[in-house]
Amino acid sequence: MTYKEKLIFLTAFFDGEGHVGMHKRNDSSTRLSLEVSNTDKNVLDWIEKNFGGKIYTVKVYSDRHKPAWRWQLHGKKASSLAGLLYIFSIVKKEQLKKMMQYYDNRI
């Protein structure tokens, strides 16, 4: 699989399952993050291997829920990947654009 094909797969997956986070902190800074939560850890392992970031276990609140994991990428790395996802994105295009613009305006 070429890098472009990997990026297209990630973009499609991210458009359906992902989250673009721009969270205000107490010190008035903003934390940028790209996140995907899923009950299939294999796909998140693949994302981590190919695009970096880190996988965390999601707390399960009920026995009825499956175990789940969350992949996250923060800061400049998140903004850089947002620029690549933006090219192919349909659903999250505007959110990715806002993240890129926020980071670019800080430089």
PDB file of C-alpha atoms in Angstrom:
ATOM      1  CA  MET A   1       0.000   0.000   0.000  1.00  0.00           C
ATOM      2  CA  THR A   2       1.430   3.377  -0.992  1.00  0.00           C
ATOM      3  CA  TYR A   3       1.553   6.301   1.438  1.00  0.00           C
ATOM      4  CA  LYS A   4      -1.180   8.046  -0.583  1.00  0.00           C
ATOM      5  CA  GLU A   5      -3.417   4.965  -0.307  1.00  0.00           C
ATOM      6  CA  LYS A   6      -2.781   4.821   3.451  1.00  0.00           C
ATOM      7  CA  LEU A   7      -3.672   8.499   3.731  1.00  0.00           C
ATOM      8  CA  ILE A   8      -6.888   8.013   1.749  1.00  0.00           C
ATOM      9  CA  PHE A   9      -7.885   5.082   3.988  1.00  0.00           C
ATOM     10  CA  LEU A  10      -7.135   7.088   7.143  1.00  0.00           C
ATOM     11  CA  THR A  11      -9.104  10.069   5.832  1.00  0.00           C
ATOM     12  CA  ALA A  12     -12.165   7.934   5.068  1.00  0.00           C
ATOM     13  CA  PHE A  13     -11.954   6.231   8.457  1.00  0.00           C
ATOM     14  CA  PHE A  14     -11.366   9.558  10.224  1.00  0.00           C
ATOM     15  CA  ASP A  15     -14.309  11.210   8.415  1.00  0.00           C
ATOM     16  CA  GLY A  16     -16.580   8.533   9.889  1.00  0.00           C
ATOM     17  CA  GLU A  17     -15.043   7.850  13.290  1.00  0.00           C
ATOM     18  CA  GLY A  18     -12.667  10.712  14.066  1.00  0.00           C
ATOM     19  CA  HIS A  19     -12.732  13.846  16.169  1.00  0.00           C
ATOM     20  CA  VAL A  20     -10.917  17.144  15.622  1.00  0.00           C
ATOM     21  CA  GLY A  21     -10.214  18.601  19.048  1.00  0.00           C
ATOM     22  CA  MET A  22      -9.381  22.192  19.857  1.00  0.00           C
ATOM     23  CA  HIS A  23      -9.689  22.395  23.632  1.00  0.00           C
ATOM     24  CA  LYS A  24      -9.058  25.522  25.721  1.00  0.00           C
ATOM     25  CA  ARG A  25      -6.799  24.953  28.699  1.00  0.00           C
ATOM     26  CA  ASN A  26      -6.807  26.760  32.045  1.00  0.00           C
ATOM     27  CA  ASP A  27      -3.718  28.767  31.044  1.00  0.00           C
ATOM     28  CA  SER A  28      -5.686  30.113  28.005  1.00  0.00           C
ATOM     29  CA  SER A  29      -3.681  28.025  25.537  1.00  0.00           C
ATOM     30  CA  THR A  30      -5.416  25.618  23.167  1.00  0.00           C
ATOM     31  CA  ARG A  31      -4.660  21.921  22.855  1.00  0.00           C
ATOM     32  CA  LEU A  32      -4.976  20.599  19.317  1.00  0.00           C
ATOM     33  CA  SER A  33      -5.715  16.911  18.815  1.00  0.00           C
ATOM     34  CA  LEU A  34      -6.877  14.375  16.290  1.00  0.00           C
ATOM     35  CA  GLU A  35      -8.639  11.392  17.860  1.00  0.00           C
ATOM     36  CA  VAL A  36     -10.306   8.154  16.818  1.00  0.00           C
ATOM     37  CA  SER A  37     -12.076   5.802  19.226  1.00  0.00           C
ATOM     38  CA  ASN A  38     -12.939   2.258  18.241  1.00  0.00           C
ATOM     39  CA  THR A  39     -13.568  -1.215  19.618  1.00  0.00           C
ATOM     40  CA  ASP A  40     -11.197  -2.729  17.025  1.00  0.00           C
ATOM     41  CA  LYS A  41      -7.711  -2.081  18.365  1.00  0.00           C
ATOM     42  CA  ASN A  42      -6.085  -3.522  15.227  1.00  0.00           C
ATOM     43  CA  VAL A  43      -7.125  -0.555  13.089  1.00  0.00           C
ATOM     44  CA  LEU A  44      -5.845   1.864  15.724  1.00  0.00           C
ATOM     45  CA  ASP A  45      -2.544  -0.046  15.901  1.00  0.00           C
ATOM     46  CA  TRP A  46      -2.273   0.386  12.128  1.00  0.00           C
ATOM     47  CA  ILE A  47      -2.901   4.144  12.410  1.00  0.00           C
ATOM     48  CA  GLU A  48      -0.309   4.482  15.192  1.00  0.00           C
ATOM     49  CA  LYS A  49       2.262   2.500  13.191  1.00  0.00           C
ATOM     50  CA  ASN A  50       1.754   4.551  10.023  1.00  0.00           C
ATOM     51  CA  PHE A  51       1.025   8.039  11.366  1.00  0.00           C
ATOM     52  CA  GLY A  52       2.345   8.188  14.939  1.00  0.00           C
ATOM     53  CA  GLY A  53       0.388   9.201  17.991  1.00  0.00           C
ATOM     54  CA  LYS A  54      -0.542   7.071  20.963  1.00  0.00           C
ATOM     55  CA  ILE A  55      -3.315   4.635  21.864  1.00  0.00           C
ATOM     56  CA  TYR A  56      -5.131   4.802  25.201  1.00  0.00           C
ATOM     57  CA  THR A  57      -7.647   2.447  26.791  1.00  0.00           C
ATOM     58  CA  VAL A  58     -11.141   3.914  27.109  1.00  0.00           C
ATOM     59  CA  LYS A  59     -12.806   3.362  30.471  1.00  0.00           C
ATOM     60  CA  VAL A  60     -15.755   0.947  30.214  1.00  0.00           C
ATOM     61  CA  TYR A  61     -18.696   2.046  32.362  1.00  0.00           C
ATOM     62  CA  SER A  62     -20.919  -0.984  31.877  1.00  0.00           C
ATOM     63  CA  ASP A  63     -20.557  -4.721  31.328  1.00  0.00           C
ATOM     64  CA  ARG A  64     -22.749  -4.258  28.250  1.00  0.00           C
ATOM     65  CA  HIS A  65     -20.041  -2.234  26.504  1.00  0.00           C
ATOM     66  CA  LYS A  66     -17.154  -3.714  24.555  1.00  0.00           C
ATOM     67  CA  PRO A  67     -13.590  -2.755  25.430  1.00  0.00           C
ATOM     68  CA  ALA A  68     -12.562   0.310  23.426  1.00  0.00           C
ATOM     69  CA  TRP A  69      -9.411   2.282  22.645  1.00  0.00           C
ATOM     70  CA  ARG A  70      -8.625   5.843  21.577  1.00  0.00           C
ATOM     71  CA  TRP A  71      -5.818   6.917  19.244  1.00  0.00           C
ATOM     72  CA  GLN A  72      -4.632  10.503  19.710  1.00  0.00           C
ATOM     73  CA  LEU A  73      -2.159  12.832  18.024  1.00  0.00           C
ATOM     74  CA  HIS A  74      -1.470  16.301  19.484  1.00  0.00           C
ATOM     75  CA  GLY A  75      -0.009  19.697  18.683  1.00  0.00           C
ATOM     76  CA  LYS A  76       2.033  20.447  15.585  1.00  0.00           C
ATOM     77  CA  LYS A  77       1.959  16.794  14.494  1.00  0.00           C
ATOM     78  CA  ALA A  78      -1.853  16.869  14.634  1.00  0.00           C
ATOM     79  CA  SER A  79      -1.958  20.083  12.623  1.00  0.00           C
ATOM     80  CA  SER A  80       0.436  18.668  10.011  1.00  0.00           C
ATOM     81  CA  LEU A  81      -1.616  15.487   9.624  1.00  0.00           C
ATOM     82  CA  ALA A  82      -4.789  17.610   9.485  1.00  0.00           C
ATOM     83  CA  GLY A  83      -3.334  19.285   6.393  1.00  0.00           C
ATOM     84  CA  LEU A  84      -2.872  15.908   4.713  1.00  0.00           C
ATOM     85  CA  LEU A  85      -6.328  14.639   5.719  1.00  0.00           C
ATOM     86  CA  TYR A  86      -7.876  17.894   4.492  1.00  0.00           C
ATOM     87  CA  ILE A  87      -6.936  17.054   0.902  1.00  0.00           C
ATOM     88  CA  PHE A  88      -9.228  14.002   0.787  1.00  0.00           C
ATOM     89  CA  SER A  89     -11.739  14.789   3.549  1.00  0.00           C
ATOM     90  CA  ILE A  90     -15.428  15.348   2.906  1.00  0.00           C
ATOM     91  CA  VAL A  91     -17.147  15.222   6.309  1.00  0.00           C
ATOM     92  CA  LYS A  92     -14.515  16.821   8.568  1.00  0.00           C
ATOM     93  CA  LYS A  93     -13.012  19.202   5.979  1.00  0.00           C
ATOM     94  CA  GLU A  94     -14.058  22.440   7.736  1.00  0.00           C
ATOM     95  CA  GLN A  95     -12.918  21.254  11.178  1.00  0.00           C
ATOM     96  CA  LEU A  96      -9.532  20.224   9.773  1.00  0.00           C
ATOM     97  CA  LYS A  97      -9.231  23.606   8.048  1.00  0.00           C
ATOM     98  CA  LYS A  98      -9.930  25.434  11.339  1.00  0.00           C
ATOM     99  CA  MET A  99      -7.204  23.426  13.075  1.00  0.00           C
ATOM    100  CA  MET A 100      -4.669  24.212  10.349  1.00  0.00           C
ATOM    101  CA  GLN A 101      -5.590  27.915  10.377  1.00  0.00           C
ATOM    102  CA  TYR A 102      -5.361  28.117  14.167  1.00  0.00           C
ATOM    103  CA  TYR A 103      -1.872  26.607  14.156  1.00  0.00           C
ATOM    104  CA  ASP A 104      -0.701  28.726  11.194  1.00  0.00           C
ATOM    105  CA  ASN A 105      -1.912  31.928  12.900  1.00  0.00           C
ATOM    106  CA  ARG A 106       0.175  31.127  15.996  1.00  0.00           C
ATOM    107  CA  ILE A 107       3.458  31.019  14.071  1.00  0.00           C
TER     108      ILE A 107
END
